[in-house]
Coordinates of C-alpha atoms in Angstrom, one line a residue:
X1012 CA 0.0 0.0 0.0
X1013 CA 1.5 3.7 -0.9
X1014 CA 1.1 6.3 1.4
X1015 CA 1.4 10.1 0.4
X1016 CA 4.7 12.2 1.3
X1017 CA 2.4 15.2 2.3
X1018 CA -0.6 13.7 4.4
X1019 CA 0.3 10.5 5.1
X1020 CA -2.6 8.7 4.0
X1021 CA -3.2 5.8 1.3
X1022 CA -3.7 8.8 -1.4
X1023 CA -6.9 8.2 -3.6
X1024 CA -5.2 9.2 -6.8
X1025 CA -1.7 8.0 -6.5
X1026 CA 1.4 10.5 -8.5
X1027 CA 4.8 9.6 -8.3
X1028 CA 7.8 12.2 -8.6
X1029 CA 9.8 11.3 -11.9
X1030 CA 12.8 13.8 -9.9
X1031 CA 12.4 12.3 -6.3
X1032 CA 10.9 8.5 -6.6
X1033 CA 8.3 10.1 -3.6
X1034 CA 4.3 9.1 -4.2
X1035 CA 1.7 11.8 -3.1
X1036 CA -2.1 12.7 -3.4
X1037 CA -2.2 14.3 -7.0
X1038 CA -4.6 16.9 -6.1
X1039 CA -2.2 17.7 -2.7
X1040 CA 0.9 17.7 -5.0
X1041 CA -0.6 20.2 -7.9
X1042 CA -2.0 22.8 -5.5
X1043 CA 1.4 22.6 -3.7
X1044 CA 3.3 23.3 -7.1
X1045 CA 1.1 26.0 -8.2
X1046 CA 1.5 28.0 -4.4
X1047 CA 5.8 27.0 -4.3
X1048 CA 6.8 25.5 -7.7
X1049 CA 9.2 23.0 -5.9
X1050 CA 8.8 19.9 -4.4
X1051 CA 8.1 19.0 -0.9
X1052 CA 10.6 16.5 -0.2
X1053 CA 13.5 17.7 -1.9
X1054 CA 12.8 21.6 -2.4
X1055 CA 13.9 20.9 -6.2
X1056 CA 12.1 22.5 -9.4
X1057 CA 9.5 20.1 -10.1
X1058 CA 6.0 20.9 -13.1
X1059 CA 3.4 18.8 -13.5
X1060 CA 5.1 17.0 -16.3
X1061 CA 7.1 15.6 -14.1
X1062 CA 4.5 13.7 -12.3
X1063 CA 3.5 10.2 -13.1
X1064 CA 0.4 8.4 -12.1
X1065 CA 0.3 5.3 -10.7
X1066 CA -2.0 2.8 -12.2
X1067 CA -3.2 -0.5 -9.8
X1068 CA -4.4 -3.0 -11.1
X1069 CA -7.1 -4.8 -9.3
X1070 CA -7.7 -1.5 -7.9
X1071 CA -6.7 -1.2 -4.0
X1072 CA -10.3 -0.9 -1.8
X1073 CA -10.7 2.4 0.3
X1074 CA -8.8 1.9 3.4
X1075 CA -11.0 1.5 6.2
X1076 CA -11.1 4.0 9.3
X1077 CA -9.5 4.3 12.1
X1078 CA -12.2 4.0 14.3
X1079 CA -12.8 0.3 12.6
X1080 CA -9.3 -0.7 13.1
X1081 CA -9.2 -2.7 16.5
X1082 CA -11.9 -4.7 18.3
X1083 CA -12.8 -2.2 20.8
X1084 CA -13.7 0.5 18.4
X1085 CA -15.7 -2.1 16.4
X1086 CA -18.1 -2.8 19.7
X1087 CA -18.0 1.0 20.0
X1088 CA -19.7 1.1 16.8
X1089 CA -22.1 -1.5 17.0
X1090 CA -22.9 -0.4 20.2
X1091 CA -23.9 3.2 19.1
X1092 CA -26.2 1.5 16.0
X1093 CA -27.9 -0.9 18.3
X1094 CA -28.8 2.9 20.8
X1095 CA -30.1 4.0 17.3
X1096 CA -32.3 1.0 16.1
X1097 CA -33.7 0.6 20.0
X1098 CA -34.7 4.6 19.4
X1099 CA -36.1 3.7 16.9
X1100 CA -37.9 1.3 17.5
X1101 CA -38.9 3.1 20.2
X1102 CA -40.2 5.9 18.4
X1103 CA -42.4 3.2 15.9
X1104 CA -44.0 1.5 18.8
X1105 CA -45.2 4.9 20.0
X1106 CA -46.6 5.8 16.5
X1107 CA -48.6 2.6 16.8
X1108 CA -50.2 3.0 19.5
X1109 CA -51.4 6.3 18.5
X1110 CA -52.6 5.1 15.4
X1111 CA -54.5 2.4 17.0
X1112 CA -56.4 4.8 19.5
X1113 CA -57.3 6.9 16.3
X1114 CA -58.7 3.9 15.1
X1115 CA -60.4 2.8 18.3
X1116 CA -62.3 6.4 18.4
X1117 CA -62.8 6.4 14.5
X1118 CA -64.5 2.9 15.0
X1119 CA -66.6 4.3 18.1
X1120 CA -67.7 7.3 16.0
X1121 CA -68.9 5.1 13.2
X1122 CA -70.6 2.5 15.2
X1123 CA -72.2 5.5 16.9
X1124 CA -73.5 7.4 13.9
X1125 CA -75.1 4.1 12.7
X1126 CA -77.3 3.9 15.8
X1127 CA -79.0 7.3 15.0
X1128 CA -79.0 6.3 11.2
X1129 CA -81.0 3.1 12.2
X1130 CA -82.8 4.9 14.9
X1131 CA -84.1 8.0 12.5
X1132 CA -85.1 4.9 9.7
X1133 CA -87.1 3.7 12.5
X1134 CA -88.6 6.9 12.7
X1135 CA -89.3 7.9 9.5
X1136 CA -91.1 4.3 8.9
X1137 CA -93.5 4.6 11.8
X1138 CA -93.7 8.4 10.5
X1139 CA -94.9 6.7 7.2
X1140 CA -97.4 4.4 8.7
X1141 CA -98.9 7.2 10.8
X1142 CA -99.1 9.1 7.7
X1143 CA -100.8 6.6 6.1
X1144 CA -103.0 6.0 8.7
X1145 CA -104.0 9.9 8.0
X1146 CA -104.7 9.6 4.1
X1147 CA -106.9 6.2 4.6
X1148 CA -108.8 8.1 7.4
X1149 CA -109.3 11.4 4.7
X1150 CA -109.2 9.8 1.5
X1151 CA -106.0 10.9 0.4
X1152 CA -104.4 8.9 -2.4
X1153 CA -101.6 7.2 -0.2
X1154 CA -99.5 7.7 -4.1
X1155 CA -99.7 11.2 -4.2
X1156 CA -96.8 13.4 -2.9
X1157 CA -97.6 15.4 0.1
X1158 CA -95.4 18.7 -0.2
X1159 CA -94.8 19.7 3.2
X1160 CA -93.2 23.1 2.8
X1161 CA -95.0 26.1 4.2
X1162 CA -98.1 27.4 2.1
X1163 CA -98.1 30.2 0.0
X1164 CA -98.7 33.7 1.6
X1165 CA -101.5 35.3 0.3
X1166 CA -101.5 38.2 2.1
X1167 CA -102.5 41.5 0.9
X1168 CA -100.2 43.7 -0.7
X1169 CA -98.3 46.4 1.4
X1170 CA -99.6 49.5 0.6
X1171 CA -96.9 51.3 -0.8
X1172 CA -96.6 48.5 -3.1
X1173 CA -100.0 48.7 -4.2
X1174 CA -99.8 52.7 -4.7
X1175 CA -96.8 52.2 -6.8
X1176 CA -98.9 49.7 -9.2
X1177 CA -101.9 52.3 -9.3
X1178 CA -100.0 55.2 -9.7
X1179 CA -97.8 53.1 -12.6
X1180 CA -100.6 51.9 -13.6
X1181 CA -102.3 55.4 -14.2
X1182 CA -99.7 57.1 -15.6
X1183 CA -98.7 54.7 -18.5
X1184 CA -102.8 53.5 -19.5
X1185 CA -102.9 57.5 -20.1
X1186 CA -100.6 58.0 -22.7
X1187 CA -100.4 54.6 -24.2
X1188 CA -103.3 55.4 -25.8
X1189 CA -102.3 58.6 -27.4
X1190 CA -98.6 57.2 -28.0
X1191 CA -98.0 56.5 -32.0
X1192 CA -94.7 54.8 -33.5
X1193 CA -91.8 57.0 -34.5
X1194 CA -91.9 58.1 -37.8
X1195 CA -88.8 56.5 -38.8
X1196 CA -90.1 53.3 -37.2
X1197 CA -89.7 50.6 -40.2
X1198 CA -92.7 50.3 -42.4
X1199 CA -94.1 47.2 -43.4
X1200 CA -92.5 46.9 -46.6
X1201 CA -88.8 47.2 -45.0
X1202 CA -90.0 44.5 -42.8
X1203 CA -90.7 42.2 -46.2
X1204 CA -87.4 42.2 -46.8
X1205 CA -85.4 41.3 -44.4
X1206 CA -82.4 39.0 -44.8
X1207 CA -79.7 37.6 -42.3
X1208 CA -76.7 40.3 -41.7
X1209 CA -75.0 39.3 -38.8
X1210 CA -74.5 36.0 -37.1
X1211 CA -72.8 35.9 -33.9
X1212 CA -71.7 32.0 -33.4
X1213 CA -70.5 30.0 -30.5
X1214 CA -71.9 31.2 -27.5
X1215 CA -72.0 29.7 -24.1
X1216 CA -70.7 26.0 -23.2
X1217 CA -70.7 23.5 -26.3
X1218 CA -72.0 21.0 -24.0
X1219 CA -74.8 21.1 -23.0
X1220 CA -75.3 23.3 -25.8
X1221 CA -78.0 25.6 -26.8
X1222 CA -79.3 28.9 -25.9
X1223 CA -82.7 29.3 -24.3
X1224 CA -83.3 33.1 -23.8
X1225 CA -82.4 36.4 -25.2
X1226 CA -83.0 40.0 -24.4
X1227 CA -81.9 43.4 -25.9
X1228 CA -80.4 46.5 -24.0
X1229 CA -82.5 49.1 -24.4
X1230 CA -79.3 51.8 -23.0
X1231 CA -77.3 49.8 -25.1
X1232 CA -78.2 48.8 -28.4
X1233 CA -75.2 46.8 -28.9
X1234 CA -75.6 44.6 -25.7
X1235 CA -77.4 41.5 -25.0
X1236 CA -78.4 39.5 -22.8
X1237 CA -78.8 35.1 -23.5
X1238 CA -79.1 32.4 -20.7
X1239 CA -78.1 29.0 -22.3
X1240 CA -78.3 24.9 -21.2
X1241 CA -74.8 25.6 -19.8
X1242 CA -76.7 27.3 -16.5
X1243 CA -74.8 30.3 -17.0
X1244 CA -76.3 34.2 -18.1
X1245 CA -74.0 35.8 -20.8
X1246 CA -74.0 39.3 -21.7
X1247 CA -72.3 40.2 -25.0
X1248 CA -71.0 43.5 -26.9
X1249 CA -71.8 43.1 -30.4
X1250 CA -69.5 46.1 -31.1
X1251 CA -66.7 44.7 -29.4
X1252 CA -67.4 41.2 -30.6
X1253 CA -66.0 40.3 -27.1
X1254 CA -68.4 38.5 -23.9
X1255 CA -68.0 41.5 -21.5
X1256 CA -69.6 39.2 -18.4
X1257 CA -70.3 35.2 -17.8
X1258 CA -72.6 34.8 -14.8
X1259 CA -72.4 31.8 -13.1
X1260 CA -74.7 30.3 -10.1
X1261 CA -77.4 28.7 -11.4
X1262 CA -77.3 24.2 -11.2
X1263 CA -79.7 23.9 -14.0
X1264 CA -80.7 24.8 -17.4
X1265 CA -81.9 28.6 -17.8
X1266 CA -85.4 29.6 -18.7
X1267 CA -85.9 33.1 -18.9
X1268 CA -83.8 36.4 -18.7
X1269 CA -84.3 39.7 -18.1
X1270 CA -82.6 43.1 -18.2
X1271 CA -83.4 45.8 -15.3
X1272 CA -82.5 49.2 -16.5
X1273 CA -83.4 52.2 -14.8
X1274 CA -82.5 55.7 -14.7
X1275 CA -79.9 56.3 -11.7
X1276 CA -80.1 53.2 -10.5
X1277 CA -77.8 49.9 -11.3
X1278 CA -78.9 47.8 -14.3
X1279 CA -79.8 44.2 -12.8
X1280 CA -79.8 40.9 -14.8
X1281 CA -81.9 38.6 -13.7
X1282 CA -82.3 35.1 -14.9
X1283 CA -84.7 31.6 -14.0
X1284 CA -84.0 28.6 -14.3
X1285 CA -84.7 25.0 -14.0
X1286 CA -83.5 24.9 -10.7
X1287 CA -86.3 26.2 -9.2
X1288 CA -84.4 29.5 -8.0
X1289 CA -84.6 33.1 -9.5
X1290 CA -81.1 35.4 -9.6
X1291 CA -80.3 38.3 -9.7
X1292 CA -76.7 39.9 -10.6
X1293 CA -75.8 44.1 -10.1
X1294 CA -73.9 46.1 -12.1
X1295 CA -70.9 47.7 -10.1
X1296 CA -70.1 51.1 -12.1
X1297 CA -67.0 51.6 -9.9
X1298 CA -65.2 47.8 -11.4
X1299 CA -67.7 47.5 -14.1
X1300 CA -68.5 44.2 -13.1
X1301 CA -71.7 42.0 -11.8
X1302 CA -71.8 40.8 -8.9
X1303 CA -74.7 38.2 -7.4
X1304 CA -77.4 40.9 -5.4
X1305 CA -79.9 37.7 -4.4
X1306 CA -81.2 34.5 -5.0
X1307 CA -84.9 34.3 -4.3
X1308 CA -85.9 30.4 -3.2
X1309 CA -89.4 31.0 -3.6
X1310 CA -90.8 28.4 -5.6
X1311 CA -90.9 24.4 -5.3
X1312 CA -90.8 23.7 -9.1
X1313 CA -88.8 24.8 -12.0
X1314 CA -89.2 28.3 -13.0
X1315 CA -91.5 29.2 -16.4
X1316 CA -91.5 32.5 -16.7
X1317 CA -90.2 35.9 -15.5
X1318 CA -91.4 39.4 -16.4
X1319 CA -90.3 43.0 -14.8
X1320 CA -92.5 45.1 -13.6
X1321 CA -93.0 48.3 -16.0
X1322 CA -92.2 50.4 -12.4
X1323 CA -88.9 48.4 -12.7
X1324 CA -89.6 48.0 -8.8
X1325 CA -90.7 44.7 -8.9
X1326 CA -90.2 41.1 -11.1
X1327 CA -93.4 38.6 -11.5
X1328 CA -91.8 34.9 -11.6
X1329 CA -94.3 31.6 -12.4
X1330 CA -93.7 27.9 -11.8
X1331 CA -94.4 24.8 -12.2
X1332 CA -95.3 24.4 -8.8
X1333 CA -98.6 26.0 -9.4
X1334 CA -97.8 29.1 -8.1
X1335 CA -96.5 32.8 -9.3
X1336 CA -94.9 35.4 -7.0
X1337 CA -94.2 38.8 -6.7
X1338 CA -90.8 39.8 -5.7
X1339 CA -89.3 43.5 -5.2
X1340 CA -85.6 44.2 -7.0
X1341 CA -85.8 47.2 -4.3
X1342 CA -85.4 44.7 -0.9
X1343 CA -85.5 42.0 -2.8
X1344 CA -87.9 40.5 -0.6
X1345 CA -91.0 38.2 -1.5
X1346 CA -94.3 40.7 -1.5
X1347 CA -97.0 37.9 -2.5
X1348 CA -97.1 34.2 -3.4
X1349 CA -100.2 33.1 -4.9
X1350 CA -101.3 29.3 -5.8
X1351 CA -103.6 28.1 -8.5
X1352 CA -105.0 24.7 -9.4
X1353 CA -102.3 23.5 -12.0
X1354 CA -99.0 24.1 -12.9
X1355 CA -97.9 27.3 -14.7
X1356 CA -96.2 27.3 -18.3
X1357 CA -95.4 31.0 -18.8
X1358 CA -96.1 34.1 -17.6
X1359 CA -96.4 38.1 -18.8
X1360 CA -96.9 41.0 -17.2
X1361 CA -99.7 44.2 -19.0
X1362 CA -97.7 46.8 -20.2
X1363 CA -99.6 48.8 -17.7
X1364 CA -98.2 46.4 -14.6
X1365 CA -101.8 46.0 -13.1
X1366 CA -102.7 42.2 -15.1
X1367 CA -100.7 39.2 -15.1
X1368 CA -101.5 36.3 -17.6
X1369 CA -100.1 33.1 -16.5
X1370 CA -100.2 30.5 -19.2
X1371 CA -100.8 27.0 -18.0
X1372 CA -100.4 23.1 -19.3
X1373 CA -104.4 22.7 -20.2
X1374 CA -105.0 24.9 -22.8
X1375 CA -106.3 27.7 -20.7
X1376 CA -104.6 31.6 -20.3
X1377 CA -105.8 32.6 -16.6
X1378 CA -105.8 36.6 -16.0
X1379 CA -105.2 38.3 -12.7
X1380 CA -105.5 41.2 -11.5
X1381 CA -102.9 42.7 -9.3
X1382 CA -104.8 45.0 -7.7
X1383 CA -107.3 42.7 -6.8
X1384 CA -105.6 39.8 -6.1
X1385 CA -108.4 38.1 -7.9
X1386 CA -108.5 36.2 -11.0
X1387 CA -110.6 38.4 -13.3
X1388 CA -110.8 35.9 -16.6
X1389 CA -110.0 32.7 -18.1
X1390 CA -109.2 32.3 -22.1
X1391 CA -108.6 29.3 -23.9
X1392 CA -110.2 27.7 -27.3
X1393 CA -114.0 26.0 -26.9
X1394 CA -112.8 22.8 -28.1
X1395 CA -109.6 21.5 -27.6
X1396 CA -109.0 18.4 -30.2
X1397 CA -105.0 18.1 -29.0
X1398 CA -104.5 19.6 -25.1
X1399 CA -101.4 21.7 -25.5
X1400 CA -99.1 24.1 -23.0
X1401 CA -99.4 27.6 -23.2
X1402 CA -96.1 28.1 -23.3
X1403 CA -95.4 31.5 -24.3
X1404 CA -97.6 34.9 -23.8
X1405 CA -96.9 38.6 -25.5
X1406 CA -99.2 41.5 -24.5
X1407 CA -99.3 44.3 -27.2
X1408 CA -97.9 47.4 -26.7
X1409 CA -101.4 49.2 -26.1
X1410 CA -102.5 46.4 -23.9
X1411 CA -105.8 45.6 -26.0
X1412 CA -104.3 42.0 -27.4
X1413 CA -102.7 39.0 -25.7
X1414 CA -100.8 36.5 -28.5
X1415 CA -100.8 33.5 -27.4
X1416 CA -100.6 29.9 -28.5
X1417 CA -104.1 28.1 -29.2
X1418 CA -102.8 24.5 -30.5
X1419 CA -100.1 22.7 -30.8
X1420 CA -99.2 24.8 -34.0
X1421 CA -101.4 27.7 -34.2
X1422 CA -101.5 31.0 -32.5
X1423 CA -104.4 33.2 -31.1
X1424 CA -105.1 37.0 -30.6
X1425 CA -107.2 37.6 -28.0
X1426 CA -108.8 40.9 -27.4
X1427 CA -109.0 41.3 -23.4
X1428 CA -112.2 44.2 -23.7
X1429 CA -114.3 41.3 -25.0
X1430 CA -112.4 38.5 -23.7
X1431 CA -112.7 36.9 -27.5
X1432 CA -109.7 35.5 -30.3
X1433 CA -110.0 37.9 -33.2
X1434 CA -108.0 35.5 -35.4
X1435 CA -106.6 32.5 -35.4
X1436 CA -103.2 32.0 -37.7
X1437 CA -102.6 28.7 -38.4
X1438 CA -98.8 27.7 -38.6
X1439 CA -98.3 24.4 -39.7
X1440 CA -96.4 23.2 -42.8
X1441 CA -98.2 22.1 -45.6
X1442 CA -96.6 18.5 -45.5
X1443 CA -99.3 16.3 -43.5
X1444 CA -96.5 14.6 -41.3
X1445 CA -94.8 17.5 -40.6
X1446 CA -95.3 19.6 -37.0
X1447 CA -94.7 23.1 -35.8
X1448 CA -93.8 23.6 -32.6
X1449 CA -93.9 27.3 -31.0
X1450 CA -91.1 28.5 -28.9
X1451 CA -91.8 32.3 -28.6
X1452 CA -93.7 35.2 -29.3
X1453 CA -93.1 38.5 -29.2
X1454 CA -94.7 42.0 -30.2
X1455 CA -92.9 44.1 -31.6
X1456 CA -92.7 47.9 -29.5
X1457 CA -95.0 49.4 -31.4
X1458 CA -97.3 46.6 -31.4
X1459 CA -97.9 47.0 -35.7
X1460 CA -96.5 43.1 -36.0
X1461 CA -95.7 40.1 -34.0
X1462 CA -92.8 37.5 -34.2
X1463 CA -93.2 33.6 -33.6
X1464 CA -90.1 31.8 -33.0
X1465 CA -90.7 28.1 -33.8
X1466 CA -89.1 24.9 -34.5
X1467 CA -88.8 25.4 -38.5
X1468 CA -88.2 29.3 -38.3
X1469 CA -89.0 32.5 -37.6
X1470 CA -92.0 34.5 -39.0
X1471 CA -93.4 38.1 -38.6
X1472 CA -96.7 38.4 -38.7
X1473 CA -98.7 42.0 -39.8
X1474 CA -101.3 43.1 -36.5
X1475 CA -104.8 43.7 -37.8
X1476 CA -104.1 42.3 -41.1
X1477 CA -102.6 39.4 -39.9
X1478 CA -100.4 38.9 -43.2
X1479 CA -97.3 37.1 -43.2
X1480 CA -94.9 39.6 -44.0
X1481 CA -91.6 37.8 -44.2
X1482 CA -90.3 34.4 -43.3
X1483 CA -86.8 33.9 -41.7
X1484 CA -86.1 30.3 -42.4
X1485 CA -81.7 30.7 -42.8
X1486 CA -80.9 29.4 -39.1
X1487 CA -83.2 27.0 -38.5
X1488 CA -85.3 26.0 -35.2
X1489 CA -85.4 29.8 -33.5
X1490 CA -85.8 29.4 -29.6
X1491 CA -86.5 32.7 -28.7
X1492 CA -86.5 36.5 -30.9
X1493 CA -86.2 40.0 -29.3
X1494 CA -86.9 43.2 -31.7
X1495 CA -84.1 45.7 -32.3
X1496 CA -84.5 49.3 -32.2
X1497 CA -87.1 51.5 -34.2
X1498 CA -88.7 47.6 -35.5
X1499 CA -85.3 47.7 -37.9
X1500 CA -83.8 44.3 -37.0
X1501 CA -84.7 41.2 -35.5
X1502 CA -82.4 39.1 -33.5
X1503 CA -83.1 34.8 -33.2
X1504 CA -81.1 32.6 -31.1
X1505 CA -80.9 28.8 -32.7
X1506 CA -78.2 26.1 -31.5
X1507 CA -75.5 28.7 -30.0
X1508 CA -75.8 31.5 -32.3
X1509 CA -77.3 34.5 -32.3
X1510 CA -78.5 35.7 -35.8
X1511 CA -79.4 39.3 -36.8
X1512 CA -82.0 39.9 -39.8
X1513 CA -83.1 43.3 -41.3
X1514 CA -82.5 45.4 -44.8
X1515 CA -79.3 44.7 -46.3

């Protein structure tokens, strides 16, 4: 075995002295040439050159340690890594018996919360039996669901409530009558002519995909609002080309949306859905931003239908739970929640905010009066060959007429001073086994023509003359149309785009 000149140990990387004969570490040996130049030994000239490595062959094993080389410093060893492994060990045991007290309480927990599971069974069976003991005793079909949630208030109206609606009420029935469209309104004739020229494509989620709802800006003519299948409420600049806000909350499909705008105060979107919950977003002007104002939990069934107040106080919502509220965008707070006999299908408010028509799934339009919190008519066809859902309602602008659907694919105008249809437009195609199915209808503002939104196209029909004036058949099934300013565009929603017709 060598040993180096300058530490004295076995050297890792053996150099011998071509000068000297000496052997030394070869990284020892450089650093000392490159501090003195000479070497160690000798004090003689000596380079790098002059160094030779040693080569071993097989190569020598690293020489053990001093503290390894006698019998007592082996026992010392083993004896410090037997202190170690009983610490150890130690240390293990402790962890085990830890764990198994954690396990001994988790057990105790679980053994525990299966006594009150199999207790509260027991108690919701005899609960059953009682319950059927009940519905034997009062003829109750023991099948029928038994909705025990608290029953609908039907209180009367607090009074600054009902002022508001008389005074609204007052106000708009007054001029309504006198009011006549702007005189650069579109005519008719520009209306015959419409084409598609604009399509605004992939909106919301592609799955599930689809929008369901759309309404205009009226501050903004550029801006719109559509809730889609994805559950969310989308707001879009068609100037910008850009979503400005996605509004997320709802757990279901959406039904219905609605813009709030009103002077000096914030612009509220409010949307329903099929999660039986209304909500309602604020604008913040300081971020520019919406953020969630309420969630009103009213209703026991999925919502149908939504309508603002014209006071832009309050929002009308209907359900399939056979009942409608009132709810104020003020407190948002629930003012009345009225029942019927059957579930409701849609729902519009009067231009004049004083009669709500609720649409339901026999055939029939029931009217109520606000003010009375009475229901004042009931309109639906004399013979019904096909029962059918009235599934969408549009008041005219005057308030005089009520479209409304009066078959599976016809629509009705009712005039609500004689409480009579003064037509009838069929809508069907010509082919036998083909079917029309109505999603929407709208009046237009000024009340001169109507739109229908169904499930071959869209078409605009003339008021009083009831002719069709144009037919807009380029995107398909339409969901739901909203009319664009001054009656010069109309805008359909089908699949997840929003299309845009008027004069090219």
């Amino acid at each position: 075995m060598y040993f180096c000149a300058i530490s004295g140990e076995p050297p890792q990387e053996p150099v011998v002295s071509s000068k000297s004969g000496q052997i030394y570490e070869r990284r020892l040996i450089l650093k000392y040439i490159q501090e003195n130049g000479t070497e160690p030994t000798t004090g003689d000239k000596l380079e790098e050159t002059d160094l030779i490595a040693l080569k071993a062959n097989p190569k020598s094993s690293a020489p053990r340690p001093a503290s390894a080389t006698s019998i007592p410093a082996l026992l010392h060893t083993l004896q410090k890594e037997w202190d170690s492994l009983m610490l150890e060990f130690y240390t293990l045991n402790q962890q085990h018996q830890a764990t198994r007290q954690e396990l001994s309480n988790s057990l105790y927990q679980q053994d525990a919360a299966t006594r009150v599971i199999a207790r509260l069974i027991k108690e919701r069976d005899a609960a059953r039996e009682a319950l059927a003991s009940v519905q034997a005793t009062t003829g109750l079909s023991s099948t029928q669901d038994v909705d025990m949630a608290e029953a609908p208030s039907e209180s009367a109206l607090p009074a600054d409530v009902m002022a508001t609606i008389e005074e609204t009420n007052s106000s708009l029935s007054s001029v309504r009558k006198k009011r006549k469209p702007p005189t650069d309104y579109a005519k008719p004739e520009a209306v015959k002519g419409f084409q598609s020229v604009h399509t605004i494509p992939s909106l919301h989620a592609s799955s599930p995909a689809g929008i369901t709802s759309i309404v205009l800006s009226t501050t903004n003519p550029n801006q719109f609002l559509t809730g889609g299948n994805d559950k969310t409420v989308q707001l879009y600049d068609r100037e910008a080309g850009k979503v400005l806000a996605t509004l997320k909350g709802h757990t279901k499909r959406i039904n219905h949306v609605r813009l709030r705008e009103k002077e000096g105060e914030n612009t509220l979107v409010v949307s329903g859905g099929a999660d039986k919950t209304v909500r309602v977003w604020s604008h913040d002007s300081a971020s520019g931003e919406y953020a969630p104002a309420s969630t009103f939990k009213t209703h026991k069934g999925e919502i149908t239908g939504i309508d603002l107040h014209p006071s832009g106080k309050y929002l009308a919502v209907g359900s399939a739970d056979k009942t409608w509220s009132l709810q104020s965008l003020e407190t948002f707070q629930t003012l009345f929640h009225g029942a019927a006999g059957e579930p409701y299908a849609s729902l519009s408010l009067h231009p004049d905010g004083c009669l709500l028509a609720l649409g339901t799934l026999s055939s029939t339009i029931q009217i109520y009066d606000i003010r009375s919190q009475s229901f004042v008519a009931s309109l639906g066809p004399e013979e019904v060959a096909t029962p059918f859902a009235v599934n969408t309602l549009s008041f005219s602008e005057n308030g005089y007429h009520l479209a409304a659907p009066d078959g599976t694919s016809s629509v009705a105008i009712w005039d609500l001073r004689k409480q009579k249809t003064v037509t009838s437009i069929n809508l069907a195609p010509t082919d036998a086994n083909a079917t029309y199915k109505i999603n929407r209808i709208r009046y237009d503002p000024s009340a001169q023509w109507f739109g229908v939104a169904g499930s071959h196209d869209a078409r605009i029909i003339s008021h009083k003359t009831w002719e069709e004036l144009v037919r807009l058949e380029e995107g398909g099934e339409v969901v739901d149309l909203a009319f664009g300013g001054l009656g010069k565009e109309v805008w359909g929603v089908s699949g997840r785009e929003v299309r845009i017709w008027g004069s090219a």
